[in-house]
Short mmCIF file of N, CA and C in Angstrom, two decimals:
data_model
loop_
_atom_site.label_atom_id
_atom_site.label_comp_id
_atom_site.label_asym_id
_atom_site.label_seq_id
_atom_site.Cartn_x
_atom_site.Cartn_y
_atom_site.Cartn_z
N MET A 270 121.54 134.35 102.73
CA MET A 270 120.22 133.99 102.26
C MET A 270 120.16 132.46 102.15
N THR A 271 119.19 131.86 102.76
CA THR A 271 119.04 130.41 102.76
C THR A 271 118.38 129.95 101.47
N GLU A 272 118.94 128.90 100.89
CA GLU A 272 118.36 128.32 99.68
C GLU A 272 117.19 127.44 100.07
N THR A 273 116.09 127.59 99.39
CA THR A 273 114.98 126.66 99.55
C THR A 273 114.69 126.15 98.15
N CYS A 274 114.79 124.88 97.98
CA CYS A 274 114.66 124.31 96.66
C CYS A 274 114.01 122.95 96.76
N CYS A 275 113.89 122.31 95.61
CA CYS A 275 113.29 120.99 95.56
C CYS A 275 114.24 119.92 96.06
N CYS A 276 115.52 120.22 96.11
CA CYS A 276 116.50 119.21 96.47
C CYS A 276 116.44 118.90 97.95
N PRO A 277 116.40 117.61 98.30
CA PRO A 277 116.40 117.27 99.72
C PRO A 277 117.73 117.67 100.35
N PRO A 278 117.70 118.07 101.62
CA PRO A 278 118.96 118.41 102.28
C PRO A 278 119.90 117.21 102.22
N GLN A 279 121.14 117.47 101.92
CA GLN A 279 122.10 116.37 101.89
C GLN A 279 123.39 116.82 102.55
N GLN A 280 124.13 115.85 103.01
CA GLN A 280 125.40 116.15 103.62
C GLN A 280 126.31 116.69 102.53
N THR A 281 126.85 117.87 102.75
CA THR A 281 127.79 118.43 101.80
C THR A 281 129.18 118.02 102.23
N SER A 282 129.84 117.27 101.39
CA SER A 282 131.17 116.80 101.71
C SER A 282 132.16 117.41 100.74
N TRP A 283 133.14 118.08 101.26
CA TRP A 283 134.16 118.70 100.42
C TRP A 283 135.53 118.09 100.71
N ASP A 284 135.56 116.87 101.25
CA ASP A 284 136.84 116.30 101.64
C ASP A 284 137.44 115.38 100.59
N LYS A 285 136.72 115.07 99.54
CA LYS A 285 137.26 114.24 98.46
C LYS A 285 137.73 115.16 97.35
N THR A 286 138.86 114.83 96.75
CA THR A 286 139.42 115.72 95.74
C THR A 286 139.44 115.06 94.37
N CYS A 287 139.26 115.90 93.36
CA CYS A 287 139.26 115.45 91.97
C CYS A 287 140.61 114.82 91.63
N PRO A 288 140.61 113.61 91.07
CA PRO A 288 141.88 112.96 90.74
C PRO A 288 142.64 113.67 89.62
N ARG A 289 141.98 114.52 88.86
CA ARG A 289 142.64 115.22 87.76
C ARG A 289 143.35 116.48 88.22
N ASP A 290 142.66 117.32 89.03
CA ASP A 290 143.28 118.61 89.39
C ASP A 290 143.32 118.92 90.88
N GLY A 291 142.81 118.03 91.73
CA GLY A 291 142.90 118.21 93.17
C GLY A 291 141.86 119.12 93.78
N THR A 292 140.90 119.61 92.99
CA THR A 292 139.83 120.45 93.53
C THR A 292 138.94 119.61 94.43
N LYS A 293 138.56 120.18 95.57
CA LYS A 293 137.65 119.48 96.46
C LYS A 293 136.29 119.36 95.80
N GLY A 294 135.69 118.18 95.90
CA GLY A 294 134.42 117.92 95.25
C GLY A 294 133.24 118.00 96.18
N LYS A 295 132.08 118.26 95.60
CA LYS A 295 130.82 118.32 96.34
C LYS A 295 130.05 117.04 96.06
N ARG A 296 129.66 116.36 97.09
CA ARG A 296 128.94 115.09 96.93
C ARG A 296 127.61 115.32 96.21
N VAL A 297 127.31 114.43 95.27
CA VAL A 297 126.04 114.49 94.54
C VAL A 297 125.33 113.15 94.68
N GLN A 298 124.01 113.20 94.55
CA GLN A 298 123.22 111.98 94.62
C GLN A 298 123.43 111.15 93.36
N THR A 299 123.32 109.85 93.48
CA THR A 299 123.46 108.96 92.33
C THR A 299 122.41 109.25 91.27
N ILE A 300 121.22 109.70 91.67
CA ILE A 300 120.16 110.00 90.71
C ILE A 300 120.59 111.09 89.73
N THR A 301 121.44 111.99 90.18
CA THR A 301 121.95 113.05 89.30
C THR A 301 122.75 112.43 88.17
N LEU A 302 123.65 111.54 88.50
CA LEU A 302 124.46 110.89 87.47
C LEU A 302 123.59 110.01 86.57
N LYS A 303 122.65 109.28 87.16
CA LYS A 303 121.77 108.41 86.37
C LYS A 303 120.99 109.20 85.34
N SER A 304 120.61 110.41 85.66
CA SER A 304 119.81 111.20 84.73
C SER A 304 120.64 111.98 83.72
N LEU A 305 121.93 112.20 83.99
CA LEU A 305 122.71 113.08 83.13
C LEU A 305 123.86 112.42 82.37
N LEU A 306 124.25 111.23 82.74
CA LEU A 306 125.32 110.56 82.00
C LEU A 306 124.80 110.00 80.67
N ILE A 307 125.66 110.05 79.65
CA ILE A 307 125.30 109.41 78.38
C ILE A 307 125.28 107.90 78.60
N PRO A 308 124.56 107.15 77.76
CA PRO A 308 124.40 105.71 78.00
C PRO A 308 125.70 104.94 78.22
N SER A 309 126.73 105.19 77.41
CA SER A 309 127.98 104.42 77.58
C SER A 309 128.65 104.71 78.92
N ALA A 310 128.51 105.91 79.43
CA ALA A 310 129.07 106.24 80.74
C ALA A 310 128.21 105.64 81.85
N LEU A 311 126.91 105.71 81.68
CA LEU A 311 125.99 105.16 82.67
C LEU A 311 126.23 103.67 82.88
N GLU A 312 126.63 102.98 81.83
CA GLU A 312 126.91 101.54 81.93
C GLU A 312 128.06 101.24 82.87
N THR A 313 128.89 102.22 83.17
CA THR A 313 130.04 102.00 84.06
C THR A 313 129.84 102.58 85.46
N LEU A 314 128.68 103.17 85.71
CA LEU A 314 128.38 103.76 87.02
C LEU A 314 128.37 102.68 88.09
N ASN A 315 129.03 102.96 89.19
CA ASN A 315 129.01 102.06 90.34
C ASN A 315 128.05 102.66 91.36
N SER A 316 126.83 102.17 91.42
CA SER A 316 125.81 102.76 92.29
C SER A 316 126.06 102.49 93.77
N ASP A 317 127.09 101.73 94.10
CA ASP A 317 127.40 101.45 95.50
C ASP A 317 128.48 102.37 96.06
N THR A 318 128.87 103.38 95.32
CA THR A 318 129.90 104.30 95.79
C THR A 318 129.37 105.73 95.75
N ASN A 319 130.05 106.61 96.44
CA ASN A 319 129.70 108.03 96.43
C ASN A 319 130.39 108.73 95.27
N TYR A 320 129.69 109.66 94.65
CA TYR A 320 130.25 110.46 93.58
C TYR A 320 130.26 111.92 94.00
N TYR A 321 131.20 112.66 93.41
CA TYR A 321 131.42 114.05 93.74
C TYR A 321 131.47 114.88 92.46
N PHE A 322 131.03 116.13 92.57
CA PHE A 322 131.03 117.06 91.45
C PHE A 322 132.28 117.93 91.56
N CYS A 323 133.05 118.01 90.49
CA CYS A 323 134.24 118.86 90.45
C CYS A 323 133.83 120.24 89.95
N THR A 324 134.04 121.25 90.78
CA THR A 324 133.61 122.61 90.45
C THR A 324 134.65 123.41 89.66
N ALA A 325 135.84 122.87 89.47
CA ALA A 325 136.90 123.61 88.79
C ALA A 325 136.52 123.93 87.35
N THR A 326 136.61 125.19 86.99
CA THR A 326 136.20 125.62 85.65
C THR A 326 137.15 125.15 84.56
N ASP A 327 138.40 124.92 84.89
CA ASP A 327 139.37 124.53 83.87
C ASP A 327 139.68 123.03 83.87
N CYS A 328 138.85 122.24 84.53
CA CYS A 328 139.03 120.79 84.60
C CYS A 328 137.88 120.12 83.84
N PRO A 329 138.17 119.17 82.96
CA PRO A 329 137.11 118.50 82.21
C PRO A 329 136.32 117.47 83.01
N VAL A 330 136.76 117.17 84.24
CA VAL A 330 136.06 116.20 85.06
C VAL A 330 134.80 116.85 85.62
N VAL A 331 133.67 116.15 85.45
CA VAL A 331 132.42 116.61 86.03
C VAL A 331 132.16 115.84 87.32
N TYR A 332 132.27 114.51 87.26
CA TYR A 332 132.03 113.65 88.43
C TYR A 332 133.22 112.74 88.65
N PHE A 333 133.46 112.38 89.90
CA PHE A 333 134.49 111.41 90.25
C PHE A 333 134.06 110.68 91.51
N ASN A 334 134.65 109.50 91.72
CA ASN A 334 134.38 108.77 92.96
C ASN A 334 135.68 108.52 93.71
N GLU A 335 135.56 107.89 94.86
CA GLU A 335 136.72 107.68 95.72
C GLU A 335 137.73 106.70 95.14
N GLU A 336 137.28 105.88 94.19
CA GLU A 336 138.17 104.91 93.56
C GLU A 336 138.92 105.50 92.38
N GLY A 337 138.68 106.76 92.07
CA GLY A 337 139.37 107.42 90.96
C GLY A 337 138.64 107.38 89.63
N GLN A 338 137.45 106.81 89.61
CA GLN A 338 136.66 106.81 88.38
C GLN A 338 136.21 108.24 88.10
N ILE A 339 136.29 108.64 86.83
CA ILE A 339 135.86 109.98 86.47
C ILE A 339 134.88 109.93 85.30
N PHE A 340 134.03 110.95 85.25
CA PHE A 340 133.16 111.20 84.11
C PHE A 340 133.43 112.63 83.66
N SER A 341 133.75 112.80 82.40
CA SER A 341 134.14 114.11 81.87
C SER A 341 132.96 114.82 81.21
N THR A 342 133.21 116.04 80.79
CA THR A 342 132.19 116.83 80.10
C THR A 342 131.68 116.13 78.85
N LYS A 343 132.47 115.29 78.25
CA LYS A 343 132.05 114.55 77.04
C LYS A 343 131.11 113.40 77.38
N GLN A 344 130.97 113.08 78.67
CA GLN A 344 130.15 111.95 79.10
C GLN A 344 128.84 112.35 79.76
N VAL A 345 128.53 113.64 79.72
CA VAL A 345 127.25 114.11 80.24
C VAL A 345 126.40 114.65 79.10
N LYS A 346 125.10 114.59 79.27
CA LYS A 346 124.15 114.94 78.22
C LYS A 346 124.00 116.45 78.01
N LYS A 347 124.42 117.24 78.98
CA LYS A 347 124.20 118.69 78.93
C LYS A 347 125.51 119.44 79.09
N LEU A 348 125.53 120.68 78.60
CA LEU A 348 126.64 121.57 78.89
C LEU A 348 126.62 121.86 80.39
N VAL A 349 127.78 121.96 81.00
CA VAL A 349 127.89 122.14 82.44
C VAL A 349 128.28 123.59 82.73
N PHE A 350 127.43 124.29 83.46
CA PHE A 350 127.62 125.71 83.77
C PHE A 350 129.03 126.01 84.24
N GLN A 351 129.54 125.26 85.20
CA GLN A 351 130.86 125.53 85.77
C GLN A 351 131.99 125.26 84.79
N LYS A 352 131.74 124.48 83.76
CA LYS A 352 132.80 124.04 82.85
C LYS A 352 132.79 124.77 81.50
N ASP A 353 131.75 125.51 81.21
CA ASP A 353 131.59 126.14 79.89
C ASP A 353 131.12 127.57 80.08
N LYS A 354 131.89 128.52 79.60
CA LYS A 354 131.58 129.94 79.78
C LYS A 354 130.70 130.51 78.66
N GLY A 355 130.20 129.66 77.78
CA GLY A 355 129.36 130.11 76.67
C GLY A 355 128.07 130.76 77.14
N LEU A 356 127.57 131.69 76.34
CA LEU A 356 126.34 132.39 76.69
C LEU A 356 125.12 131.48 76.63
N ASP A 357 125.17 130.43 75.81
CA ASP A 357 124.01 129.55 75.64
C ASP A 357 123.92 128.47 76.72
N VAL A 358 124.90 128.40 77.61
CA VAL A 358 124.94 127.38 78.65
C VAL A 358 123.89 127.71 79.72
N PRO A 359 123.12 126.71 80.15
CA PRO A 359 122.14 126.95 81.21
C PRO A 359 122.79 127.38 82.52
N VAL A 360 122.15 128.30 83.18
CA VAL A 360 122.48 128.62 84.57
C VAL A 360 121.43 127.93 85.44
N CYS A 361 120.18 127.98 84.99
CA CYS A 361 119.08 127.24 85.60
C CYS A 361 118.63 126.18 84.60
N TYR A 362 118.82 124.93 84.95
CA TYR A 362 118.51 123.81 84.06
C TYR A 362 117.04 123.45 84.05
N CYS A 363 116.30 123.87 85.05
CA CYS A 363 114.88 123.53 85.11
C CYS A 363 114.01 124.50 84.31
N PHE A 364 114.36 125.78 84.31
CA PHE A 364 113.47 126.79 83.73
C PHE A 364 114.10 127.63 82.63
N GLY A 365 115.19 127.14 82.06
CA GLY A 365 115.72 127.72 80.84
C GLY A 365 116.40 129.07 80.96
N TRP A 366 116.98 129.37 82.10
CA TRP A 366 117.72 130.62 82.23
C TRP A 366 119.18 130.38 81.86
N SER A 367 119.59 130.89 80.72
CA SER A 367 120.98 130.81 80.27
C SER A 367 121.64 132.16 80.52
N ARG A 368 122.94 132.21 80.38
CA ARG A 368 123.64 133.49 80.48
C ARG A 368 123.08 134.47 79.44
N ASP A 369 122.82 133.97 78.25
CA ASP A 369 122.31 134.82 77.18
C ASP A 369 120.94 135.40 77.54
N ARG A 370 120.05 134.58 78.04
CA ARG A 370 118.71 135.07 78.40
C ARG A 370 118.80 136.12 79.50
N ILE A 371 119.63 135.87 80.50
CA ILE A 371 119.81 136.84 81.58
C ILE A 371 120.41 138.13 81.04
N GLN A 372 121.42 138.00 80.21
CA GLN A 372 122.08 139.18 79.65
C GLN A 372 121.11 140.01 78.81
N ARG A 373 120.32 139.36 77.96
CA ARG A 373 119.35 140.09 77.12
C ARG A 373 118.35 140.84 77.99
N GLU A 374 117.88 140.21 79.07
CA GLU A 374 116.92 140.87 79.94
C GLU A 374 117.56 142.08 80.64
N ILE A 375 118.80 141.93 81.08
CA ILE A 375 119.48 143.05 81.74
C ILE A 375 119.68 144.21 80.76
N ILE A 376 120.04 143.90 79.54
CA ILE A 376 120.21 144.95 78.53
C ILE A 376 118.89 145.68 78.30
N GLN A 377 117.80 144.94 78.23
CA GLN A 377 116.49 145.54 77.94
C GLN A 377 115.89 146.27 79.14
N THR A 378 116.04 145.72 80.34
CA THR A 378 115.31 146.27 81.50
C THR A 378 116.22 146.79 82.61
N HIS A 379 117.52 146.61 82.48
CA HIS A 379 118.51 147.00 83.49
C HIS A 379 118.37 146.22 84.79
N GLN A 380 117.72 145.06 84.72
CA GLN A 380 117.61 144.17 85.87
C GLN A 380 117.30 142.76 85.37
N SER A 381 117.30 141.82 86.28
CA SER A 381 116.96 140.44 85.92
C SER A 381 115.85 139.92 86.83
N SER A 382 114.91 139.26 86.23
CA SER A 382 113.82 138.63 86.98
C SER A 382 114.09 137.15 87.21
N ALA A 383 115.28 136.68 86.83
CA ALA A 383 115.57 135.24 86.89
C ALA A 383 115.36 134.66 88.28
N GLU A 384 115.94 135.26 89.30
CA GLU A 384 115.83 134.69 90.64
C GLU A 384 114.38 134.67 91.11
N ALA A 385 113.66 135.75 90.92
CA ALA A 385 112.25 135.79 91.35
C ALA A 385 111.43 134.76 90.58
N ASN A 386 111.69 134.62 89.29
CA ASN A 386 110.98 133.64 88.47
C ASN A 386 111.23 132.23 88.98
N ILE A 387 112.48 131.91 89.22
CA ILE A 387 112.85 130.58 89.70
C ILE A 387 112.26 130.32 91.08
N ARG A 388 112.34 131.31 91.96
CA ARG A 388 111.77 131.15 93.31
C ARG A 388 110.27 130.87 93.24
N SER A 389 109.56 131.50 92.31
CA SER A 389 108.12 131.24 92.20
C SER A 389 107.86 129.80 91.76
N HIS A 390 108.71 129.27 90.89
CA HIS A 390 108.58 127.87 90.48
C HIS A 390 108.94 126.92 91.62
N ILE A 391 109.96 127.28 92.39
CA ILE A 391 110.34 126.47 93.55
C ILE A 391 109.17 126.39 94.51
N LYS A 392 108.59 127.54 94.80
CA LYS A 392 107.46 127.61 95.73
C LYS A 392 106.29 126.74 95.24
N ALA A 393 106.11 126.66 93.92
CA ALA A 393 105.02 125.87 93.34
C ALA A 393 105.40 124.39 93.22
N GLY A 394 106.62 124.03 93.65
CA GLY A 394 107.04 122.63 93.63
C GLY A 394 107.39 122.10 92.25
N ARG A 395 107.88 122.96 91.37
CA ARG A 395 108.14 122.56 89.99
C ARG A 395 109.59 122.23 89.66
N CYS A 396 110.53 122.58 90.50
CA CYS A 396 111.93 122.37 90.10
C CYS A 396 112.37 120.92 90.35
N GLY A 397 113.39 120.53 89.64
CA GLY A 397 113.94 119.18 89.76
C GLY A 397 115.45 119.22 89.62
N CYS A 398 116.08 120.04 90.45
CA CYS A 398 117.53 120.26 90.35
C CYS A 398 118.35 118.98 90.45
N GLU A 399 117.90 118.05 91.27
CA GLU A 399 118.70 116.83 91.47
C GLU A 399 118.77 115.97 90.22
N VAL A 400 117.86 116.16 89.27
CA VAL A 400 117.92 115.39 88.03
C VAL A 400 118.23 116.24 86.81
N ASN A 401 118.11 117.56 86.91
CA ASN A 401 118.35 118.44 85.77
C ASN A 401 119.68 119.16 85.81
N ASN A 402 120.15 119.54 86.99
CA ASN A 402 121.35 120.34 87.14
C ASN A 402 122.55 119.43 87.38
N PRO A 403 123.58 119.50 86.54
CA PRO A 403 124.75 118.64 86.74
C PRO A 403 125.39 118.75 88.12
N GLN A 404 125.27 119.89 88.79
CA GLN A 404 125.84 119.99 90.13
C GLN A 404 124.95 119.31 91.16
N GLY A 405 123.75 118.88 90.75
CA GLY A 405 122.87 118.11 91.62
C GLY A 405 122.18 118.90 92.70
N SER A 406 122.25 120.22 92.62
CA SER A 406 121.63 121.06 93.64
C SER A 406 121.11 122.35 93.02
N CYS A 407 120.50 123.15 93.85
CA CYS A 407 119.83 124.38 93.42
C CYS A 407 120.78 125.34 92.70
N CYS A 408 120.23 126.03 91.72
CA CYS A 408 121.00 126.95 90.88
C CYS A 408 121.04 128.38 91.40
N LEU A 409 120.31 128.70 92.45
CA LEU A 409 120.14 130.11 92.83
C LEU A 409 121.45 130.83 93.12
N THR A 410 122.42 130.15 93.70
CA THR A 410 123.73 130.78 93.93
C THR A 410 124.37 131.14 92.59
N ASN A 411 124.29 130.24 91.63
CA ASN A 411 124.84 130.51 90.30
C ASN A 411 124.08 131.64 89.60
N ILE A 412 122.77 131.67 89.78
CA ILE A 412 121.94 132.72 89.18
C ILE A 412 122.38 134.08 89.72
N ARG A 413 122.47 134.20 91.04
CA ARG A 413 122.85 135.49 91.64
C ARG A 413 124.23 135.93 91.17
N ALA A 414 125.19 135.01 91.14
CA ALA A 414 126.55 135.37 90.70
C ALA A 414 126.55 135.79 89.23
N THR A 415 125.79 135.10 88.41
CA THR A 415 125.73 135.43 86.99
C THR A 415 125.08 136.79 86.77
N VAL A 416 124.01 137.07 87.47
CA VAL A 416 123.34 138.37 87.36
C VAL A 416 124.30 139.48 87.77
N ARG A 417 125.02 139.30 88.88
CA ARG A 417 126.00 140.31 89.33
C ARG A 417 127.06 140.54 88.27
N GLN A 418 127.62 139.44 87.74
CA GLN A 418 128.69 139.55 86.76
C GLN A 418 128.22 140.23 85.49
N LEU A 419 127.08 139.78 84.98
CA LEU A 419 126.58 140.35 83.72
C LEU A 419 126.11 141.79 83.90
N SER A 420 125.59 142.13 85.07
CA SER A 420 125.15 143.51 85.32
C SER A 420 126.34 144.47 85.30
N LYS A 421 127.50 144.02 85.78
CA LYS A 421 128.70 144.86 85.76
C LYS A 421 129.15 145.18 84.34
N ASN A 422 128.90 144.25 83.42
CA ASN A 422 129.37 144.40 82.05
C ASN A 422 128.43 145.16 81.14
N ILE A 423 127.25 145.51 81.65
CA ILE A 423 126.25 146.21 80.84
C ILE A 423 126.31 147.70 81.19
N PRO A 424 126.55 148.56 80.19
CA PRO A 424 126.56 150.00 80.49
C PRO A 424 125.15 150.47 80.88
N THR A 425 125.09 151.35 81.88
CA THR A 425 123.80 151.86 82.32
C THR A 425 123.43 153.13 81.60
#
């Protein structure tokens, strides 16, 4: 299934690795870091270099660059879906879908409307993943995986 979102197509580079744990990183736009870093971290941002998102769940690094600079979970303004397994953590940063909200809906209705809801907002041009989501890209893959996981854990 092809993602259609507000994020402009970008080159996905997985050839740079996190200096902390060696996980291959996904390139993110500088605007993502500018919108999500806390002020003291933003003051050290090098806007002339490429930054990458570390997807490893057990690594505190959120962003890193080729020079070895890192920004950790303590240096971003929001909880990061990939780094925090809490129920209150956003899965969709634009429209307020957390694991808890998805889980409550599945318990009540035995299904989730999260993906359809988000897609309707995308179609209306309302999402802003590149500035709201720490991974700098669309959440739909995370939404689908979360719905599958939480649906397995709910008795029918």
